[in-house]
Coordinates of C-alpha atoms and ligand atoms in Angstrom, one line a residue:
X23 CA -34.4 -0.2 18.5
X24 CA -33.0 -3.2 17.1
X25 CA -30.5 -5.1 19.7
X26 CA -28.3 -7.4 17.6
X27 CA -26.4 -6.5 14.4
X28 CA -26.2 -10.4 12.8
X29 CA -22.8 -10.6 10.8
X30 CA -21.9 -13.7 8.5
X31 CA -18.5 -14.5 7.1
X32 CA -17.2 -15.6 3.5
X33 CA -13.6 -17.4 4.4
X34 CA -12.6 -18.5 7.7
X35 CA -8.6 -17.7 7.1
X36 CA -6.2 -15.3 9.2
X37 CA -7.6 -12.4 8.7
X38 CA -11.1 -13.8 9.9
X39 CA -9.7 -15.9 12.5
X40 CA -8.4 -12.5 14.6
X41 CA -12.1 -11.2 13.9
X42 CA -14.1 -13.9 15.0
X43 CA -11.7 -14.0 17.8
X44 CA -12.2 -10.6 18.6
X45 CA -15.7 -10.3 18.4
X46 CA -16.2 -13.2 20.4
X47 CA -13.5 -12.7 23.4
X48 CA -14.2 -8.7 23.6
X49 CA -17.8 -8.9 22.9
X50 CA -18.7 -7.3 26.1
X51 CA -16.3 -4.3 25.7
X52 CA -17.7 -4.1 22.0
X53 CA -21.3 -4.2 23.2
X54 CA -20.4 -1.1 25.8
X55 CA -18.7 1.0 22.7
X56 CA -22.4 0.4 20.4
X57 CA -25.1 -0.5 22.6
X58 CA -26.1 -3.6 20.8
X59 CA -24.9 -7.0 20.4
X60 CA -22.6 -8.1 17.5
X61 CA -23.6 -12.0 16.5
X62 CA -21.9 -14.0 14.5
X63 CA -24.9 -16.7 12.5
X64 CA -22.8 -18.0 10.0
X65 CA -19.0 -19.0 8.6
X66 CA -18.6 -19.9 5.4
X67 CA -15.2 -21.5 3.7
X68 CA -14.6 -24.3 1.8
X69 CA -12.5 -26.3 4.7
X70 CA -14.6 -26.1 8.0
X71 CA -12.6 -29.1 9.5
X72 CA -9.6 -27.7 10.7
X73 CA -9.4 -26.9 14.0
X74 CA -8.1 -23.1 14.6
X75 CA -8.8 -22.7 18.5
X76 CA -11.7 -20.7 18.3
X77 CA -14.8 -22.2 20.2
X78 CA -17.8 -21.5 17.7
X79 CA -21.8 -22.5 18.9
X80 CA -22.7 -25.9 16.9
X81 CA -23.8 -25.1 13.5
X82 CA -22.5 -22.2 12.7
X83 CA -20.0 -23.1 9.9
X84 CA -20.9 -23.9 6.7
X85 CA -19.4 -24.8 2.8
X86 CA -22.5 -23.1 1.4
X87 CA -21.9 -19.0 0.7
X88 CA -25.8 -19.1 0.8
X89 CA -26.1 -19.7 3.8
X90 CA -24.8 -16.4 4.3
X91 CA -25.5 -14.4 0.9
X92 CA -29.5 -15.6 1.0
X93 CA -29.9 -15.8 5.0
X94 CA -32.6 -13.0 5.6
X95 CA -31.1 -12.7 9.2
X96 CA -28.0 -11.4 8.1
X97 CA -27.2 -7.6 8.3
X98 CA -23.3 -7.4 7.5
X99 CA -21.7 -9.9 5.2
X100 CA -17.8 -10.1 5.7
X101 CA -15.8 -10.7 2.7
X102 CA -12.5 -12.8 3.5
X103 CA -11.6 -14.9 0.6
X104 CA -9.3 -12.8 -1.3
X105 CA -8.9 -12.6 -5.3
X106 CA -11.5 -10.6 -7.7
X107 CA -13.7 -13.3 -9.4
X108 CA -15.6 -14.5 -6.4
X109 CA -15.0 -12.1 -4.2
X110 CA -16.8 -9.6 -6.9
X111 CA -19.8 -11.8 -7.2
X112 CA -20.5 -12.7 -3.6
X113 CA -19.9 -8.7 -2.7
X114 CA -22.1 -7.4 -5.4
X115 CA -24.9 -10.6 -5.0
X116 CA -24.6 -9.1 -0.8
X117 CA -24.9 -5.9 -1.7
X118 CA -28.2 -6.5 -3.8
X119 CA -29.7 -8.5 -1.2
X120 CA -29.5 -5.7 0.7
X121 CA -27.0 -6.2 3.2
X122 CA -23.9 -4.7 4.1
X123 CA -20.4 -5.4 3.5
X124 CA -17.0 -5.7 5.3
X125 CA -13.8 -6.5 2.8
X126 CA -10.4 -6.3 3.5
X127 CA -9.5 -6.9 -0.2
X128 CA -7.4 -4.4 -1.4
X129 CA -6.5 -5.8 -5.3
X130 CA -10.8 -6.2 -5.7
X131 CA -11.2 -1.9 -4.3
X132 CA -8.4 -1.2 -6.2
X133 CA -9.8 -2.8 -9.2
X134 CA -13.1 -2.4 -9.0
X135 CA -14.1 -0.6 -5.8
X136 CA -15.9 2.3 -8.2
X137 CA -18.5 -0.3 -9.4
X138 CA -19.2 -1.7 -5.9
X139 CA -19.3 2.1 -4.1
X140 CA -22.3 2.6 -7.2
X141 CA -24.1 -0.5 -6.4
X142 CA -23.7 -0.2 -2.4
X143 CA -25.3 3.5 -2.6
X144 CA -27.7 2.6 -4.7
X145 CA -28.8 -0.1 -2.2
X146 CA -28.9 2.4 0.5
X147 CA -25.9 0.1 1.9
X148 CA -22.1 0.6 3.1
X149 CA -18.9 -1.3 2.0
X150 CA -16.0 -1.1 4.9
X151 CA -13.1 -1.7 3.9
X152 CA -10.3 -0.3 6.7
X153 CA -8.5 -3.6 7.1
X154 CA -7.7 -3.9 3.0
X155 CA -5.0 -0.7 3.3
X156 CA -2.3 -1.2 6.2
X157 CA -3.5 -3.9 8.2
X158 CA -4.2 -2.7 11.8
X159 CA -3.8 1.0 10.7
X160 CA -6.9 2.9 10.6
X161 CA -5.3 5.5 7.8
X162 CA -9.0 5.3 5.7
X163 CA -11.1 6.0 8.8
X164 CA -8.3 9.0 9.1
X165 CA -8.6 9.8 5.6
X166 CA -12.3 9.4 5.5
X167 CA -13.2 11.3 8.7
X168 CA -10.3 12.6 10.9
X169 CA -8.6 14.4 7.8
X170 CA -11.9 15.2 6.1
X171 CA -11.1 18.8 6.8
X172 CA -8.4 18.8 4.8
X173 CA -6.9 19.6 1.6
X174 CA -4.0 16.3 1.5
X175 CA -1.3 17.7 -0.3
X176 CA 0.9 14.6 -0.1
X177 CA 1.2 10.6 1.4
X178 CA 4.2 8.8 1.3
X179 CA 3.9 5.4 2.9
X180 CA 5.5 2.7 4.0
X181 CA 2.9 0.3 2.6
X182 CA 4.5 -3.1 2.3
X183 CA 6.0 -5.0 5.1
X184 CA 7.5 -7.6 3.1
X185 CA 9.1 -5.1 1.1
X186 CA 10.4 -3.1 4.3
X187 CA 11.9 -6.4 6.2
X188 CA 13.9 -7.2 3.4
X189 CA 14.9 -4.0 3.0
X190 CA 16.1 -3.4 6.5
X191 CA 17.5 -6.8 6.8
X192 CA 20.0 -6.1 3.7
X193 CA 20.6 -2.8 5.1
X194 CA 21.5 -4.3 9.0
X195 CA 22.8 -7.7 8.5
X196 CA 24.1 -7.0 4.7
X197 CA 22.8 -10.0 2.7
X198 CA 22.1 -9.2 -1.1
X199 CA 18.4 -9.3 -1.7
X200 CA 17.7 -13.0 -2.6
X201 CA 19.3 -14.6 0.0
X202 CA 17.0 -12.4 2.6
X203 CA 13.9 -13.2 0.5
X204 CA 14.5 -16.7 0.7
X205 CA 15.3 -16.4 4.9
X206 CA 11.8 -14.2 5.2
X207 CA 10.0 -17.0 3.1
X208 CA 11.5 -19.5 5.4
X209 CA 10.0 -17.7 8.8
X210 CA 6.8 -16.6 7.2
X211 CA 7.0 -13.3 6.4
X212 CA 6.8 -13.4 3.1
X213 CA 4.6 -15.5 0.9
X214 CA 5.9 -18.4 -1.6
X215 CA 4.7 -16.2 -4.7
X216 CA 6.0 -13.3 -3.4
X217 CA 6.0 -11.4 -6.9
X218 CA 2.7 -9.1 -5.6
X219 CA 4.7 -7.5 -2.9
X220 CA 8.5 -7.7 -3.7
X221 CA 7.2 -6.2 -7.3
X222 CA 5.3 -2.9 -5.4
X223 CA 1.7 -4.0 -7.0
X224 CA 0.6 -5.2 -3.2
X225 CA 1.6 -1.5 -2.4
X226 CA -0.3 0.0 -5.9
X227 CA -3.2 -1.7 -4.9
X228 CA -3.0 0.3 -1.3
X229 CA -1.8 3.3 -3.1
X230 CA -5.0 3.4 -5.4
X231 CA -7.4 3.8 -2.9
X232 CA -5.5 6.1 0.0
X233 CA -5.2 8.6 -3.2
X234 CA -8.8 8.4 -4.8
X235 CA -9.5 8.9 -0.7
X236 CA -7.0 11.5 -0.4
X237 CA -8.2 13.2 -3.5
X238 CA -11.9 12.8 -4.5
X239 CA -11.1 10.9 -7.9
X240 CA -11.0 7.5 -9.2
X241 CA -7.6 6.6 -9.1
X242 CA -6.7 3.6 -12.2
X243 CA -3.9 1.2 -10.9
X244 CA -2.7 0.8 -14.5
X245 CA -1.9 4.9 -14.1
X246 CA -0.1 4.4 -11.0
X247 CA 3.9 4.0 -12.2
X248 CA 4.6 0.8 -10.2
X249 CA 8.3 -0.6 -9.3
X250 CA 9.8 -3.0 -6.9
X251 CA 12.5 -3.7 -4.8
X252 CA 14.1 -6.2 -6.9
X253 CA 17.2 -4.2 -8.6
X254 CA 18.3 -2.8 -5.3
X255 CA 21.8 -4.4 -4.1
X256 CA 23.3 -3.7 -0.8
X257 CA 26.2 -1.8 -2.6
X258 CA 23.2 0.9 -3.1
X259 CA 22.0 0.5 0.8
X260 CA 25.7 1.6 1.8
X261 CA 26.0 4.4 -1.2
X262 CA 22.5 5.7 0.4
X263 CA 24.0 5.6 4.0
X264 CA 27.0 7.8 2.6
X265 CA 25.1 9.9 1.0
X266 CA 22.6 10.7 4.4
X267 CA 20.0 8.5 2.9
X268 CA 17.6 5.0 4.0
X269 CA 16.0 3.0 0.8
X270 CA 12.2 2.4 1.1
X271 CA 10.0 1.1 -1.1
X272 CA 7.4 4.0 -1.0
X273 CA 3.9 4.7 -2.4
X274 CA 3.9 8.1 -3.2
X275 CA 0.7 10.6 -4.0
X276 CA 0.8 14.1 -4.8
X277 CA -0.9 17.2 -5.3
X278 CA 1.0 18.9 -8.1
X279 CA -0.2 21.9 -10.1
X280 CA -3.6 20.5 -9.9
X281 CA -2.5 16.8 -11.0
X282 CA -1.9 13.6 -8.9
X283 CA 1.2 12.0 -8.3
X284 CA 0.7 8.1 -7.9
X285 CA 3.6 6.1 -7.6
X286 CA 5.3 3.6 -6.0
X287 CA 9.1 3.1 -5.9
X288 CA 12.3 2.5 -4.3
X289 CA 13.3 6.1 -2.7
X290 CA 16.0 7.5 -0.8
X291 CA 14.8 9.3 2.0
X292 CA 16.6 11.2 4.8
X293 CA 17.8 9.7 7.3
X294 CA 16.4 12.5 9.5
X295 CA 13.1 11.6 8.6
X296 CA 10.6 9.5 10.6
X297 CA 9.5 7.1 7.9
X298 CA 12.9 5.9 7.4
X299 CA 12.8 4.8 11.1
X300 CA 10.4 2.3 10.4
X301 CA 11.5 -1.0 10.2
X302 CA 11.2 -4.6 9.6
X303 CA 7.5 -5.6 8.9
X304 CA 6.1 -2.3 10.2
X305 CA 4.2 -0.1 8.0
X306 CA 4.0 3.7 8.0
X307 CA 1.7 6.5 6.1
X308 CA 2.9 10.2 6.2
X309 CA -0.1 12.4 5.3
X310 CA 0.8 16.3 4.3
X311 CA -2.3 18.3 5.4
X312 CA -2.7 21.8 4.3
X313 CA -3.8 23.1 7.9
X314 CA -2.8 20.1 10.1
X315 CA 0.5 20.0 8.7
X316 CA 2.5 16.4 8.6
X317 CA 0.6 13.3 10.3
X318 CA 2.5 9.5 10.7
X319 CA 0.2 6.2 11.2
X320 CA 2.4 3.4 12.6
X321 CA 1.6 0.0 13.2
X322 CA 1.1 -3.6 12.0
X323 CA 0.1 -3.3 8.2
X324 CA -0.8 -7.4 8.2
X325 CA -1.2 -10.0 11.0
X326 CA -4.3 -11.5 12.2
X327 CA -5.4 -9.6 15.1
X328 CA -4.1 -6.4 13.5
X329 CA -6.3 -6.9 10.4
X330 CA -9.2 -8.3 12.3
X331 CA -9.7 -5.4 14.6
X332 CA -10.0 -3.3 11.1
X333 CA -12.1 -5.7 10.0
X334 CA -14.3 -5.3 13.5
X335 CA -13.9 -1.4 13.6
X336 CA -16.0 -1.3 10.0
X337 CA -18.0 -4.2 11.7
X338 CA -18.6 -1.5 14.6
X339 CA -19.3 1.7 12.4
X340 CA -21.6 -0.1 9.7
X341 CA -23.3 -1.2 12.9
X342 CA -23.9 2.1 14.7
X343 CA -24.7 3.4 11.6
X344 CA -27.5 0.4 11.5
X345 CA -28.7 1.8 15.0
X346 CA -29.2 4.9 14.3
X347 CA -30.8 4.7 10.6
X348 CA -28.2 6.3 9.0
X349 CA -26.7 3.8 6.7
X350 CA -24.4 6.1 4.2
X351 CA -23.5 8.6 6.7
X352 CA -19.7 8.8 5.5
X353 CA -19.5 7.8 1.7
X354 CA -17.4 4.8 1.0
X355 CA -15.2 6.7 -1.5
X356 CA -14.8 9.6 1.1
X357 CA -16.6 12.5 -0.8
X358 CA -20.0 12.3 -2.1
X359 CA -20.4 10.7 -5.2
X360 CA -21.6 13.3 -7.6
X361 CA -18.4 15.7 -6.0
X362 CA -16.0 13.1 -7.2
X363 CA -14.4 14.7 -10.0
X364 CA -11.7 13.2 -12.5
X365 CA -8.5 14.9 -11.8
X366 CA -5.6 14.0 -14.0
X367 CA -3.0 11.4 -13.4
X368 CA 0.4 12.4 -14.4
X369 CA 2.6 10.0 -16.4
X370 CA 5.7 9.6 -15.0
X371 CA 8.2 11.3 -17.7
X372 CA 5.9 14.3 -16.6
X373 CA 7.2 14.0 -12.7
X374 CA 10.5 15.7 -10.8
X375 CA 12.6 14.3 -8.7
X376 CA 16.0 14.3 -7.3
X377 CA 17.9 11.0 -8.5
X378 CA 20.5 8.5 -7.4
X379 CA 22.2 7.1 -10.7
X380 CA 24.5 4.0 -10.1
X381 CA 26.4 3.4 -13.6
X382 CA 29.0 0.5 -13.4
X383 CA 31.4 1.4 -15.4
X384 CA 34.9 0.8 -17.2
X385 CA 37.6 2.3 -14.8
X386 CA 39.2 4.2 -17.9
X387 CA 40.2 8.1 -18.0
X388 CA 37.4 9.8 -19.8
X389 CA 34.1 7.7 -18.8
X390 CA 33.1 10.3 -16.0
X391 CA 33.6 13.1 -18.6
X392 CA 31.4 11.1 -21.6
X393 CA 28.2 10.6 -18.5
X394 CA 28.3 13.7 -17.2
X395 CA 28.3 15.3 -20.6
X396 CA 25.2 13.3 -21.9
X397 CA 23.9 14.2 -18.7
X398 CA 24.5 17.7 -19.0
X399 CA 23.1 17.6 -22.9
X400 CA 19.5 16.5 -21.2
X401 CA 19.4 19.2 -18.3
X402 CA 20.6 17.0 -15.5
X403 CA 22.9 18.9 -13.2
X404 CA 24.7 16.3 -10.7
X405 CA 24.5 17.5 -7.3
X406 CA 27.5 15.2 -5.7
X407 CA 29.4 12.0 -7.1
X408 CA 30.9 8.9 -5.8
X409 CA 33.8 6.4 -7.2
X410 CA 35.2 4.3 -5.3
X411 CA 37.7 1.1 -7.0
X412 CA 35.2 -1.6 -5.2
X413 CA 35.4 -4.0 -8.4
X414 CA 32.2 -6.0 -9.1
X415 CA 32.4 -8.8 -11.6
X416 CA 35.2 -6.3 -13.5
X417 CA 33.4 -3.1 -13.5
X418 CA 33.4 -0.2 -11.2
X419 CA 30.2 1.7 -9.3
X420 CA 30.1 5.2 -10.3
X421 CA 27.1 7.1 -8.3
X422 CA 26.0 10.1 -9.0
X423 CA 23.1 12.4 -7.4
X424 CA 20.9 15.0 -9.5
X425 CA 19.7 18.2 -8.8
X426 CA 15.9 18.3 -9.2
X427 CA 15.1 17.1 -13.5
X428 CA 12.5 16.0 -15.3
X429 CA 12.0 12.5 -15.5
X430 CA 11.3 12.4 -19.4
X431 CA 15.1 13.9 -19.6
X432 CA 16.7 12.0 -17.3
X433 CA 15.3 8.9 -19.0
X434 CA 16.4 9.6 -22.5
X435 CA 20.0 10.5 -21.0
X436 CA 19.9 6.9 -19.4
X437 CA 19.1 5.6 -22.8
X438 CA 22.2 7.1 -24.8
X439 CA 24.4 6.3 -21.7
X440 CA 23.6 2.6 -21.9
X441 CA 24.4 2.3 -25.6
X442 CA 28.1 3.1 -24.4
X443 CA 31.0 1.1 -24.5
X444 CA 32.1 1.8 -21.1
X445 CA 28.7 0.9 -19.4
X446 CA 29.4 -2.8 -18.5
X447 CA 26.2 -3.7 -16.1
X448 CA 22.8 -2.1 -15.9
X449 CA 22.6 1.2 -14.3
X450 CA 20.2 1.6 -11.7
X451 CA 18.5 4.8 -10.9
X452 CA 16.8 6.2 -7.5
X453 CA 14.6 8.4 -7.0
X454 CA 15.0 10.5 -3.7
X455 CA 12.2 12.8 -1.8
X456 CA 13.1 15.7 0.2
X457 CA 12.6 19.5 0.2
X458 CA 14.0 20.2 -3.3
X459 CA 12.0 17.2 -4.6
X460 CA 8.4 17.8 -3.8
Ligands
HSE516 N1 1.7 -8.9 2.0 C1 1.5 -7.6 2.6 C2 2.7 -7.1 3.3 C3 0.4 -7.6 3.6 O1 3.8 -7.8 3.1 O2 2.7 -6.1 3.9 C4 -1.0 -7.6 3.0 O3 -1.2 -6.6 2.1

């Protein structure tokens, strides 16, 4: 039986520092879980002169990705680069070499994971890919194996923990949201292009493959409905807090009538729920099983060591797998590949929800009769209704919350409203989970 699973790396960054610096400093307790050794022969990135305190054997870093793509020795190839382009070609060129592959790139499996399951099975290899969804949280290995007896009616997650610092920073220490963006930029959390997170495609990206997990389909990003946290204000933090309610920025999948939800938004969620304790940078995913009932993952979505410990759990199961001649075991896309069956993805005018409409609004007698009555025109019933004379920039907030409607109809009612004379800002709308929602 072969003793030592040989592993190069592609990109020597933070995600493959906390691997490398795993593997090497718990490589006895690692050897104990699989019985073999784990070796690292080769690191590959473009800057192998900066120093980043990990003690590596002479000669094991290189600028050349063949010395890892073309190296006969190697058995698992770790993808750590980021982007599509070249992380694409070096995957697939891995892949037809015949070696394994470890990725934690969720925007290249979101985009293309389909193409790269097809060539991996063809191979006879795997792709792992644990640390590309929720950092340290193992929610595909759940999703793949410890839920694979169940029929997942739902997720709602927590997926983005830019996103959820800035979130709960407006909602505790009440800045507006530019001013906290700029303060998380400034101690790291947040990257200087933060457009991928703050505008929810980092969480699409997750949301795309937790659902074709959850669901047995290819799931398209460009049919997941995809909005950020940008247009929330801390007037609509407090409104929430009245109303019984914490914002999140979730990413939302569904079993409905046969046809998947896939979305990601700001929500309202109750303030009895656990998600909406989760705060700060932490990350959360809610699973609704049909016989287990509701499951929450909690923990570190990015980081280092979080990440790399995904990254050396896949390094760990590809390798068992390797031992034991059964490379394939668990299919990368969760079901086998001929039972993966399109399912329709709803557009979102088709969805329900409950919503949270924030008008601002002339203070004038006969502007909360002219809303509610387009409102009522387009099947919206209002559940409950705030207005309170807190001026901003001339004009009033007038909140309002729905009863469960049609997306398509509240939409067009939005429409007509914001042709009026007495709408004076952009409204904002909402959209709340809970029991009448789902
Ligand atoms: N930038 C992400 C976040 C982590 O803020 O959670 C990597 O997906």
């Amino acid at each position: 039986m072969k003793k030592v699973i040989k592993i190069g790396f592609i990109g020597y960054g933070t995600v493959a520092s906390g691997a490398i610096q795993i593997l090497t400093k718990q490589q006895v307790l690692l050897e104990r879980r699989i019985g073999a050794k784990l070796e690292i022969v080769k690191i590959v990135d473009r800057e192998i002169e900066r120093d980043r305190g990990i003690p590596l054997a002479e000669g094991l870093l290189s600028t050349d990705v063949n010395a890892v793509l073309q190296n006969p020795d190697i058995d698992i190839v770790v993808e750590l680069i980021g982007g599509i382009d070249h992380a694409k070609k070096f995957i697939l060129e891995a892949i037809a070499q015949g070696k394994h592959v470890v990725t934690a790139n969720k925007a290249l499996i979101a985009h293309h994971g389909e193409e790269i399951f097809e060539a991996a099975a063809k191979q006879g290899v795997e792709v792992g890919f644990e640390a590309a969804v929720c950092g340290g949280i193992p929610i595909v290995r759940e999703l793949k194996e410890g839920l694979a007896a169940e029929q997942i009616n739902a997720i709602y997650g927590i997926v983005n923990g830019t996103c959820n610092y800035i979130l709960t920073k407006m909602r505790d220490e009440g800045g507006d949201f530019s001013s906290v963006l700029k303060e998380a930029q400034a101690l790291g959390f947040a990257e200087a292009d933060p457009t991928l997170d703050i505008g929810g495609g980092d969480s699409a990206h997750k949301l795309a493959i937790m659902s074709s997990l959850a669901f047995g389909t290819p799931v398209a990003l460009k049919e997941i409905y995809t909005e950020g946290i940008e247009k929330v204000k801390r007037i609509d933090i407090s409104f929430a807090d009245e109303f019984g309610y914490d914002i999140k920025l979730l990413a939302i999948t569904k079993m409905v009538h046969g046809e998947i939800e896939a979305r990601v938004h700001p929500t309202m969620i109750s303030k009895d729920t656990l998600l909406s304790k989760v705060s700060g940078v932490f990350n959360a995913v809610n699973v609704e099983g049909k016989t287990v009932g509701e499951l929450l993952f909690y923990g570190q979505g990015a980081g280092s060591l979080p990440t790399g410990s995904a990254v050396v759990s896949d390094l760990l199961d590809i390798a068992r797998n390797i031992l034991s001649e059964s490379p394939g075991r668990v299919p990368s896309a969760a079901f086998m590949p001929q039972a993966r069956t399109p399912i329709r993805i709803r557009p979102m005018a088709e969805i329900e929800s409950l919503y949270y409409l924030r008008f601002m609004v002339q203070d004038h007698p006969g502007v909360l009769a002219k809303i509610s009555g387009i409102l009522g025109k387009n099947q919206i019933s209002i559940s409950s209704m705030i207005q309170q004379g807190r001026k901003i920039e001339g004009s009033v907030p007038l909140v309002m919350m729905t009863h469960l409607a049609k997306e398509a109809h509240l939409q067009a009612a939005l429409a007509e409203i914001d042709q009026q004379d007495c709408i004076l800002g952009s409204t904002l709308l909402i959209r709340v989970e809970g029991e009448d929602a789902v």
